[in-house]
Coordinates of C-alpha atoms in Angstrom, one line a residue:
Chain E
M242 CA 7.8 33.4 16.4
P243 CA 5.3 30.7 17.4
I244 CA 2.6 31.5 20.0
L245 CA 3.3 29.3 23.0
I246 CA 0.3 27.3 24.2
T247 CA 0.7 26.1 27.8
D248 CA -2.9 25.2 28.6
A249 CA -4.5 22.4 26.7
D250 CA -7.9 24.1 27.2
D251 CA -6.7 27.3 25.5
P252 CA -9.6 28.3 23.2
R253 CA -7.2 29.3 20.4
I254 CA -6.3 25.7 19.6
E255 CA -9.9 24.5 19.7
A256 CA -9.6 23.2 16.1
Y257 CA -6.9 20.7 17.2
R258 CA -8.9 19.2 20.0
A259 CA -9.8 15.4 19.9
V260 CA -8.5 15.1 16.3
R261 CA -9.4 11.4 15.9
E262 CA -13.0 11.8 17.2
R263 CA -13.5 14.7 14.8
D264 CA -12.0 12.7 12.0
L265 CA -14.7 10.1 12.5
V266 CA -17.6 12.5 12.5
G267 CA -16.1 14.6 9.8
R268 CA -15.3 18.3 9.8
Q269 CA -17.7 20.7 8.1
N270 CA -15.5 23.1 6.3
R271 CA -12.0 22.2 7.4
F272 CA -9.4 19.5 7.2
V273 CA -6.3 18.5 9.2
A274 CA -3.0 17.9 7.6
E275 CA -0.1 16.3 9.5
G276 CA 3.7 16.0 9.1
E277 CA 6.4 18.0 7.3
V278 CA 6.1 16.4 3.9
V279 CA 2.4 17.0 3.7
L280 CA 2.7 20.6 5.1
R281 CA 5.3 21.4 2.4
V282 CA 2.8 20.3 -0.3
L283 CA 0.0 22.2 1.4
V284 CA 1.7 25.6 1.6
R285 CA 2.3 25.5 -2.1
Q286 CA -1.3 24.9 -3.1
P287 CA -3.1 28.2 -3.5
R288 CA -6.6 26.7 -3.4
F289 CA -6.2 25.8 0.3
E290 CA -6.3 28.5 2.9
I291 CA -4.3 27.5 6.0
E292 CA -6.0 28.7 9.2
S293 CA -3.3 27.9 11.7
L294 CA -0.5 25.5 12.6
L295 CA 0.3 23.6 15.8
L296 CA 3.9 22.5 16.2
A297 CA 5.6 20.5 18.9
E298 CA 8.1 22.7 20.8
G299 CA 11.4 22.7 18.9
R300 CA 9.9 21.9 15.5
A301 CA 9.6 25.5 14.2
E302 CA 13.4 26.0 13.8
G303 CA 13.7 23.2 11.2
L304 CA 10.7 24.6 9.3
A305 CA 11.8 28.2 9.0
D306 CA 11.9 28.2 5.2
L307 CA 8.4 26.8 5.1
L308 CA 6.9 29.1 7.7
A309 CA 8.3 32.0 5.7
L310 CA 5.9 31.0 2.9
L311 CA 2.8 31.4 5.2
S312 CA 0.9 34.7 5.1
P313 CA 1.9 36.6 8.2
E314 CA -1.7 36.5 9.7
V315 CA -1.7 32.7 9.9
P316 CA -1.1 31.9 13.6
V317 CA 1.6 29.3 14.4
Y318 CA 1.0 27.8 17.8
S319 CA 3.6 25.7 19.6
A320 CA 3.2 23.5 22.6
N321 CA 5.3 21.0 24.5
R322 CA 4.7 17.4 23.7
T323 CA 2.6 16.7 26.8
V324 CA 0.3 19.7 26.1
M325 CA 0.2 18.9 22.4
D326 CA -0.7 15.2 23.0
T327 CA -3.4 16.3 25.5
I328 CA -4.9 18.7 23.0
V329 CA -4.9 16.2 20.1
G330 CA -5.8 13.2 22.2
F331 CA -3.0 10.9 21.1
P332 CA 0.8 11.1 20.6
I333 CA 1.5 13.1 17.4
H334 CA 4.9 11.6 16.5
R335 CA 5.5 14.0 13.7
G336 CA 4.8 17.0 15.9
I337 CA 3.3 19.1 13.0
L338 CA -0.4 19.7 12.4
A339 CA -2.2 22.3 10.3
V340 CA -5.8 23.2 9.9
A341 CA -7.0 24.5 6.5
K342 CA -10.2 25.5 4.9
R343 CA -11.9 23.0 2.7
P344 CA -12.5 24.8 -0.6
P345 CA -15.9 24.4 -2.3
M346 CA -15.9 21.2 -4.4
P347 CA -16.8 21.7 -8.0
S348 CA -19.3 19.4 -9.7
A349 CA -17.9 16.5 -11.7
E350 CA -19.0 18.3 -14.9
A351 CA -17.4 21.6 -14.0
L352 CA -14.1 19.9 -13.1
L353 CA -14.0 17.9 -16.3
D354 CA -14.8 21.1 -18.3
S355 CA -11.8 22.8 -16.7
L356 CA -9.4 20.2 -17.9
P357 CA -7.1 20.5 -21.0
A358 CA -8.0 18.8 -24.3
R359 CA -5.5 16.1 -23.5
A360 CA -6.3 14.7 -20.1
L361 CA -6.1 11.7 -17.9
V362 CA -8.7 11.2 -15.1
V363 CA -9.1 8.5 -12.5
G364 CA -12.6 7.5 -11.3
L365 CA -13.1 5.7 -8.0
I366 CA -16.3 3.8 -7.3
G367 CA -17.1 2.3 -3.9
L368 CA -13.5 2.8 -2.4
T369 CA -14.1 3.0 1.3
N370 CA -10.5 2.4 2.5
H371 CA -8.5 5.5 3.3
D372 CA -5.2 3.8 2.7
N373 CA -6.3 2.8 -0.8
V374 CA -7.7 6.2 -1.6
G375 CA -4.6 7.9 -0.3
G376 CA -2.3 5.5 -2.2
I377 CA -4.3 6.2 -5.4
F378 CA -4.0 10.0 -5.0
R379 CA -0.2 9.5 -4.5
N380 CA 0.0 7.6 -7.8
A381 CA -2.3 10.1 -9.5
A382 CA 0.0 12.9 -8.5
A383 CA 3.1 11.0 -9.4
F384 CA 1.9 10.3 -12.9
G385 CA 0.3 13.7 -13.4
A386 CA -3.3 12.7 -13.6
D387 CA -5.4 15.8 -14.1
A388 CA -8.3 15.0 -11.8
V389 CA -10.0 12.3 -9.7
L390 CA -13.7 11.7 -9.7
L391 CA -15.3 9.9 -6.7
D392 CA -18.7 8.3 -6.3
R393 CA -20.7 9.0 -3.2
E394 CA -19.4 5.8 -1.3
T395 CA -15.7 6.6 -1.9
C396 CA -14.1 8.0 1.2
D397 CA -12.9 11.6 1.7
P398 CA -9.4 12.3 0.2
L399 CA -9.0 15.1 2.7
Y400 CA -9.3 12.7 5.7
R401 CA -6.1 13.1 7.7
K402 CA -4.9 9.6 7.1
A403 CA -5.7 9.6 3.4
I404 CA -3.7 12.9 3.0
R405 CA -0.8 11.3 4.9
V406 CA -0.8 8.1 2.8
S407 CA -1.0 10.2 -0.4
V408 CA 2.2 12.0 0.7
G409 CA 0.2 15.2 -0.1
G410 CA -1.1 13.9 -3.4
A411 CA -4.7 14.4 -2.2
L412 CA -3.8 18.1 -2.0
V413 CA -2.4 18.2 -5.5
V414 CA -4.9 16.4 -7.8
P415 CA -8.3 18.2 -7.9
F416 CA -11.3 16.0 -7.3
A417 CA -15.1 16.1 -7.5
R418 CA -17.9 13.8 -6.6
A419 CA -20.6 12.3 -8.8
A420 CA -23.9 10.9 -7.3
S421 CA -23.2 7.3 -8.4
G422 CA -20.9 5.2 -10.5
I423 CA -23.2 5.5 -13.4
A424 CA -23.4 9.3 -13.0
L425 CA -19.6 9.4 -12.8
M426 CA -19.2 7.4 -16.0
T427 CA -21.9 9.5 -17.8
A428 CA -20.1 12.7 -16.9
L429 CA -16.8 11.4 -18.3
K430 CA -18.5 10.2 -21.6
A431 CA -20.2 13.6 -22.0
A432 CA -16.8 15.3 -21.7
S433 CA -15.5 13.1 -24.5
F434 CA -13.4 10.7 -22.3
E435 CA -12.6 7.2 -23.4
V436 CA -13.6 5.3 -20.3
I437 CA -11.5 2.3 -19.3
A438 CA -12.7 0.1 -16.5
L439 CA -10.1 -2.1 -14.7
S440 CA -11.6 -5.5 -13.9
P441 CA -10.2 -9.0 -13.5
S442 CA -12.8 -10.0 -16.1
G443 CA -11.8 -7.3 -18.5
R444 CA -12.0 -8.1 -22.2
E445 CA -8.7 -6.4 -23.2
V446 CA -5.3 -6.6 -21.6
L447 CA -3.8 -3.4 -20.1
S448 CA -0.5 -3.7 -22.0
Q449 CA -2.3 -3.4 -25.3
V450 CA -4.3 -0.3 -24.5
R451 CA -3.2 3.0 -26.0
P452 CA -4.4 6.1 -24.3
S453 CA -6.8 8.4 -26.1
R454 CA -6.6 12.2 -26.0
R455 CA -8.9 12.1 -23.0
T456 CA -8.7 8.9 -21.1
A457 CA -10.4 7.9 -17.8
L458 CA -9.5 5.0 -15.7
L459 CA -12.2 3.5 -13.4
L460 CA -11.3 1.5 -10.3
G461 CA -13.6 -0.3 -7.9
A462 CA -13.0 -1.8 -4.4
E463 CA -10.9 -5.0 -4.0
G464 CA -13.4 -7.8 -3.7
P465 CA -16.7 -6.4 -5.1
G466 CA -14.9 -4.6 -8.0
L467 CA -16.8 -2.2 -10.3
P468 CA -20.6 -2.5 -10.5
E469 CA -22.0 -4.5 -13.4
D470 CA -23.9 -1.6 -14.9
V471 CA -20.7 0.4 -15.2
L472 CA -18.8 -2.6 -16.7
A473 CA -21.5 -3.1 -19.2
E474 CA -21.0 0.3 -20.7
T475 CA -17.3 0.7 -20.6
R476 CA -14.1 -0.7 -22.2
T477 CA -13.1 -3.3 -19.7
V478 CA -9.4 -4.0 -19.2
S479 CA -7.6 -6.6 -17.1
I480 CA -4.1 -7.0 -15.8
P481 CA -3.1 -10.6 -16.4
M482 CA -1.6 -12.3 -13.4
S483 CA 0.1 -15.5 -12.6
G484 CA -2.1 -18.6 -12.4
G485 CA -3.7 -19.2 -9.0
F486 CA -2.8 -15.8 -7.5
D487 CA -4.8 -13.1 -9.1
S488 CA -4.8 -10.5 -6.3
L489 CA -3.5 -7.0 -6.6
N490 CA -4.0 -4.1 -4.2
V491 CA -6.2 -1.4 -5.9
A492 CA -3.7 1.3 -5.2
T493 CA -1.0 -0.8 -6.8
T494 CA -3.4 -1.4 -9.7
S495 CA -3.8 2.3 -10.2
G496 CA 0.0 2.7 -10.3
I497 CA 0.4 0.0 -12.9
A498 CA -2.3 1.4 -15.1
L499 CA -1.2 5.1 -14.8
H500 CA 2.4 4.1 -15.5
H501 CA 1.2 2.2 -18.6
L502 CA -1.0 5.0 -19.9
T503 CA 1.6 7.8 -19.4
R504 CA 4.7 5.8 -20.5
A505 CA 4.3 7.0 -24.1
E506 CA 5.3 10.5 -22.9
H507 CA 8.7 9.2 -21.9
D508 CA 9.2 6.6 -24.6
P509 CA 10.2 7.9 -28.0
A510 CA 9.6 4.4 -29.5
L511 CA 5.9 4.7 -28.9
Chain N
M261 CA -14.4 -31.6 15.3
P262 CA -12.5 -28.7 16.9
I263 CA -11.1 -29.2 20.4
L264 CA -12.9 -26.7 22.6
I265 CA -10.6 -24.6 24.8
T266 CA -12.4 -23.0 27.8
D267 CA -9.4 -21.9 29.8
A268 CA -7.0 -19.3 28.4
D269 CA -4.2 -20.9 30.4
D270 CA -4.6 -24.3 28.7
P271 CA -1.1 -25.4 27.9
R272 CA -2.2 -26.8 24.5
I273 CA -2.6 -23.3 23.1
E274 CA 0.7 -22.1 24.4
A275 CA 1.9 -21.1 20.9
Y276 CA -1.0 -18.6 20.6
R277 CA -0.3 -16.7 23.8
A278 CA 0.7 -13.0 23.6
V279 CA 1.0 -13.1 19.8
R280 CA 2.1 -9.5 19.4
E281 CA 4.8 -9.6 22.1
R282 CA 6.2 -12.7 20.4
D283 CA 5.9 -11.1 17.0
L284 CA 8.3 -8.5 18.3
V285 CA 10.9 -10.8 19.7
G286 CA 10.6 -13.2 16.8
R287 CA 9.7 -16.9 16.9
Q288 CA 12.6 -19.3 16.6
N289 CA 11.2 -22.0 14.3
R290 CA 7.6 -21.1 13.8
F291 CA 5.3 -18.4 12.4
V292 CA 1.7 -17.3 12.9
A293 CA -0.7 -16.9 10.0
E294 CA -4.1 -15.2 10.4
G295 CA -7.3 -15.0 8.5
E296 CA -9.1 -17.2 6.0
V297 CA -7.5 -16.0 2.8
V298 CA -4.0 -16.6 4.2
L299 CA -5.0 -20.0 5.7
R300 CA -6.3 -21.1 2.3
V301 CA -2.9 -20.3 0.7
L302 CA -1.0 -21.9 3.6
V303 CA -2.7 -25.3 3.5
R304 CA -1.8 -25.6 -0.2
Q305 CA 1.9 -25.0 0.3
P306 CA 3.6 -28.3 1.0
R307 CA 6.8 -26.7 2.3
F308 CA 5.0 -25.5 5.4
E309 CA 4.0 -27.9 8.2
I310 CA 1.0 -26.7 10.0
E311 CA 1.2 -27.5 13.7
S312 CA -2.3 -26.4 14.9
L313 CA -5.2 -24.0 14.3
L314 CA -7.1 -21.8 16.7
L315 CA -10.5 -20.7 15.6
A316 CA -13.1 -18.5 17.2
E317 CA -16.2 -20.5 18.0
G318 CA -18.5 -20.8 15.0
R319 CA -15.8 -20.4 12.4
A320 CA -15.1 -24.1 11.8
E321 CA -18.4 -24.7 9.9
G322 CA -17.5 -22.2 7.1
L323 CA -14.0 -23.7 6.8
A324 CA -15.1 -27.3 6.4
D325 CA -13.6 -27.7 2.9
L326 CA -10.3 -26.2 4.1
L327 CA -10.1 -28.2 7.3
A328 CA -10.6 -31.4 5.2
L329 CA -7.3 -30.7 3.5
L330 CA -5.4 -30.8 6.8
S331 CA -3.7 -34.0 7.9
P332 CA -5.8 -35.6 10.6
E333 CA -3.2 -35.3 13.3
V334 CA -3.2 -31.5 13.2
P335 CA -5.2 -30.3 16.2
V336 CA -7.9 -27.7 15.5
Y337 CA -8.7 -25.7 18.7
S338 CA -11.7 -23.6 19.2
A339 CA -12.5 -21.0 21.8
N340 CA -15.2 -18.4 22.4
R341 CA -14.2 -14.8 21.5
T342 CA -13.4 -13.8 25.1
V343 CA -11.1 -16.8 25.7
M344 CA -9.5 -16.4 22.3
D345 CA -8.8 -12.7 22.8
T346 CA -7.4 -13.4 26.3
I347 CA -5.1 -16.0 24.9
V348 CA -3.9 -13.9 22.0
G349 CA -3.8 -10.6 23.9
F350 CA -5.8 -8.5 21.5
P351 CA -9.1 -8.9 19.6
I352 CA -8.6 -11.2 16.6
H353 CA -11.3 -9.9 14.3
R354 CA -10.7 -12.6 11.7
G355 CA -11.1 -15.3 14.3
I356 CA -8.6 -17.6 12.5
L357 CA -5.0 -18.3 13.5
A358 CA -2.6 -21.0 12.5
V359 CA 0.9 -21.9 13.8
A360 CA 3.2 -23.5 11.3
K361 CA 6.8 -24.6 11.2
R362 CA 9.3 -22.3 9.5
P363 CA 11.2 -24.4 7.0
P364 CA 15.0 -24.2 6.8
M365 CA 15.9 -21.2 4.6
P366 CA 18.1 -22.1 1.6
S367 CA 21.2 -20.0 0.9
A368 CA 20.7 -17.3 -1.8
E369 CA 23.0 -19.3 -4.1
A370 CA 21.1 -22.6 -3.6
L371 CA 17.7 -20.9 -4.2
L372 CA 19.0 -19.3 -7.4
D373 CA 20.4 -22.6 -8.6
S374 CA 17.0 -24.2 -8.2
L375 CA 15.3 -21.8 -10.5
P376 CA 14.5 -22.5 -14.2
A377 CA 16.6 -21.1 -17.0
R378 CA 14.1 -18.3 -17.6
A379 CA 13.5 -16.6 -14.3
L380 CA 12.5 -13.4 -12.6
V381 CA 13.8 -12.6 -9.2
V382 CA 13.1 -9.6 -6.8
G383 CA 15.9 -8.4 -4.5
L384 CA 15.1 -6.3 -1.5
I385 CA 17.8 -4.2 0.3
G386 CA 17.2 -2.4 3.5
L387 CA 13.4 -2.7 3.5
T388 CA 12.4 -2.5 7.1
N389 CA 8.6 -1.9 6.7
H390 CA 6.4 -4.9 7.0
D391 CA 3.6 -3.4 4.9
N392 CA 6.0 -2.8 2.1
V393 CA 7.6 -6.2 2.3
G394 CA 4.1 -7.8 2.4
G395 CA 3.0 -5.7 -0.5
I396 CA 6.0 -6.6 -2.6
F397 CA 5.4 -10.4 -1.9
R398 CA 1.8 -9.9 -3.0
N399 CA 3.0 -8.4 -6.3
A400 CA 5.7 -11.0 -6.7
A401 CA 3.1 -13.8 -6.4
A402 CA 0.7 -12.0 -8.6
F403 CA 3.2 -11.6 -11.5
G404 CA 4.8 -15.0 -11.0
A405 CA 8.2 -13.9 -9.7
D406 CA 10.3 -17.1 -9.1
A407 CA 12.0 -16.0 -5.9
V408 CA 12.8 -13.0 -3.6
L409 CA 16.2 -12.4 -2.1
L410 CA 16.5 -10.3 1.0
D411 CA 19.5 -8.5 2.6
R412 CA 20.1 -8.8 6.3
E413 CA 18.2 -5.6 7.1
T414 CA 15.0 -6.4 5.3
C415 CA 12.3 -7.6 7.6
D416 CA 10.9 -11.1 7.9
P417 CA 8.3 -12.0 5.2
L418 CA 6.8 -14.5 7.7
Y419 CA 6.0 -11.9 10.2
R420 CA 2.3 -12.1 10.8
K421 CA 1.4 -8.7 9.4
A422 CA 3.7 -9.1 6.4
I423 CA 1.9 -12.4 5.5
R424 CA -1.5 -10.7 5.9
V425 CA -0.6 -7.7 3.7
S426 CA 0.9 -10.1 1.1
V427 CA -2.5 -11.9 1.0
G428 CA -0.5 -15.1 1.4
G429 CA 2.1 -14.2 -1.3
A430 CA 4.8 -14.5 1.4
L431 CA 3.9 -18.2 1.6
V432 CA 4.0 -18.7 -2.2
V433 CA 7.2 -17.1 -3.4
P434 CA 10.3 -18.7 -2.0
F435 CA 12.9 -16.4 -0.5
A436 CA 16.5 -16.5 0.9
R437 CA 18.8 -14.1 2.6
A438 CA 22.2 -12.7 1.5
A439 CA 24.6 -11.2 4.0
S440 CA 24.5 -7.7 2.3
G441 CA 23.2 -5.8 -0.7
I442 CA 26.5 -6.4 -2.4
A443 CA 26.5 -10.2 -1.6
L444 CA 22.9 -10.3 -2.9
M445 CA 23.9 -8.7 -6.2
T446 CA 27.0 -10.8 -6.5
A447 CA 24.9 -14.0 -6.1
L448 CA 22.5 -12.9 -8.8
K449 CA 25.3 -12.1 -11.2
A450 CA 27.0 -15.4 -10.5
A451 CA 23.8 -17.1 -11.5
S452 CA 23.7 -15.2 -14.8
F453 CA 21.0 -12.7 -13.8
E454 CA 20.8 -9.3 -15.5
V455 CA 20.5 -7.1 -12.5
I456 CA 18.2 -4.1 -12.8
A457 CA 18.3 -1.6 -10.0
L458 CA 15.2 0.7 -9.6
S459 CA 16.3 4.2 -8.7
P460 CA 14.9 7.7 -9.2
S461 CA 18.4 8.6 -10.6
G462 CA 18.4 5.6 -13.0
R463 CA 20.1 6.0 -16.3
E464 CA 17.4 4.1 -18.3
V465 CA 13.6 4.4 -18.3
L466 CA 11.6 1.4 -17.2
S467 CA 9.3 1.4 -20.2
Q468 CA 12.3 0.8 -22.5
V469 CA 13.7 -2.1 -20.6
R470 CA 13.2 -5.6 -22.1
P471 CA 13.6 -8.6 -19.8
S472 CA 16.5 -11.0 -20.2
R473 CA 16.2 -14.7 -19.8
R474 CA 17.1 -14.3 -16.2
T475 CA 16.2 -10.8 -14.8
A476 CA 16.5 -9.5 -11.3
L477 CA 14.9 -6.4 -10.0
L478 CA 16.5 -4.7 -7.0
L479 CA 14.4 -2.4 -4.7
G480 CA 15.6 -0.2 -1.8
A481 CA 13.7 1.6 0.9
E482 CA 11.8 4.8 0.2
G483 CA 14.0 7.7 1.1
P484 CA 17.5 6.2 1.3
G485 CA 17.0 4.0 -1.8
L486 CA 19.6 1.5 -2.9
P487 CA 23.2 1.8 -1.7
E488 CA 25.6 3.6 -4.0
D489 CA 27.9 0.5 -4.2
V490 CA 25.1 -1.5 -5.6
L491 CA 23.9 1.2 -8.0
A492 CA 27.5 1.5 -9.3
E493 CA 27.6 -2.1 -10.5
T494 CA 24.1 -2.5 -11.9
R495 CA 21.9 -1.3 -14.7
T496 CA 19.9 1.5 -13.1
V497 CA 16.4 2.2 -14.2
S498 CA 13.9 4.9 -13.3
I499 CA 10.2 5.3 -13.5
P500 CA 9.6 8.9 -14.8
M501 CA 7.1 10.9 -12.9
S502 CA 5.2 14.1 -13.1
G503 CA 7.3 17.3 -12.4
G504 CA 7.5 18.2 -8.7
F505 CA 5.9 15.0 -7.3
D506 CA 8.4 12.2 -7.7
S507 CA 7.2 9.9 -5.0
L508 CA 6.0 6.3 -5.4
N509 CA 5.5 3.7 -2.7
V510 CA 8.1 1.0 -3.0
A511 CA 5.5 -1.8 -3.2
T512 CA 3.7 0.1 -5.9
T513 CA 7.0 0.5 -7.7
S514 CA 7.5 -3.3 -7.5
G515 CA 4.0 -3.8 -9.1
I516 CA 4.8 -1.4 -11.9
A517 CA 8.1 -2.9 -12.7
L518 CA 6.9 -6.6 -12.4
H519 CA 3.9 -5.8 -14.7
H520 CA 6.2 -4.2 -17.2
L521 CA 8.8 -7.1 -17.2
T522 CA 6.1 -9.8 -17.5
R523 CA 3.8 -8.1 -20.0
A524 CA 5.5 -9.6 -23.0
E525 CA 4.1 -13.0 -21.9
H526 CA 0.6 -11.6 -22.4
D527 CA 1.2 -9.3 -25.4
P528 CA 1.6 -11.0 -28.7
A529 CA 2.8 -7.7 -30.2
L530 CA 6.1 -7.8 -28.2

């Protein structure tokens, strides 16, 4: 049975107050997940400890199967729409929020060491758009990438909107940060990854690339692209486009490349 | 030289008033394009007649090469940020708006008849999300699709946000509407298109599909997917995904499929 919250100032729902403002400053050791689809992914990931749930009144009934998976000591709060919107600071259309602990992030080296001998990793350098990072995690999960590495500039995959856009993929694919694009590439090479850098000026064409046992795919921001020092030391690959309109969204690019690199698993002719 | 507008009520900039509200009700014979990238695509498309431009003060200088391409009778208005935001009804960060005439839309049959013997067409059924429709037009332009067909439910590619997300692709790839999904499919078959329907339950795998001389790719909304009556009469194709996470964004799906179907053009081994 959910615990009914009738006062927006109730200290028990402190973690849900002013969600957007806290999104901006960042939460130290927690993150917020929203919506049923994301919550269904979250409850199945043992590396995340859920601290509590806040549901709009009437939502608990439809989530009974999911709530049954929570450990009994996780409090499930419920509030009517007006109280919930006051707590959160804006209308939560989905009416479902969860706060979970952010697990300690492994080093890039430790994460790569933990992967199987045959592995596919995505490396993101300078990606500061949450929609794009979320979209890339969605594709990484869909095509079974084993991990994502981020440089220091790339935004947080556990930002609420990035999780939502990833449809929970940001909770599925493990990630780690490297200090820079060069450090990220160096860690991949040290772990015997063949490093492929997607770039409009790439020397090879994606459709001709065959994956190695350990393949890493580097993506940079639309516009600036990957840094020159990274391109200089990697196998650069382009996606040929139609004359005069060579513009792909970076999340779409990740989907195209991941599909290509994993297709052999589904294609007996290859 | 831009014509300076100092009064937000000036009748000459009537077409720019309350942009969002008019987006919602729809414009009869016009559309609004925003931002430099989109404007650069627009001025190069002879099928669109630009009626006027409204620029934030100081933007005209950086656009001199582009403004030189406009016919001299097209008025270029300029206003300071405060006046411009008052006219438009919200802050226009990009500071660049254009109003253009919507050309008459051909019938689906007429558009298909106008295409070359070797052609690639995208068909959209029930796509009501402007981001997705914009993203699909961006990919259609990037991979040189010859046309897009829309059913009646699919939203307007010339909606301001769809054009922006398409990075101008909605102005590049011609489109037409059919009365329904079945009518759309029937028109394609009558024009000798091999019709491929993307569906998670597809009987074939995308990576094994080879394009025909005339190939059409049908996409439905995430969630409901394509209607059963359409799937029953087409070649259904799936994109295999990793176990337990079979979720791709529909615009990403279009990018993966268009890349696959056009790769032979760039791959001498095929």
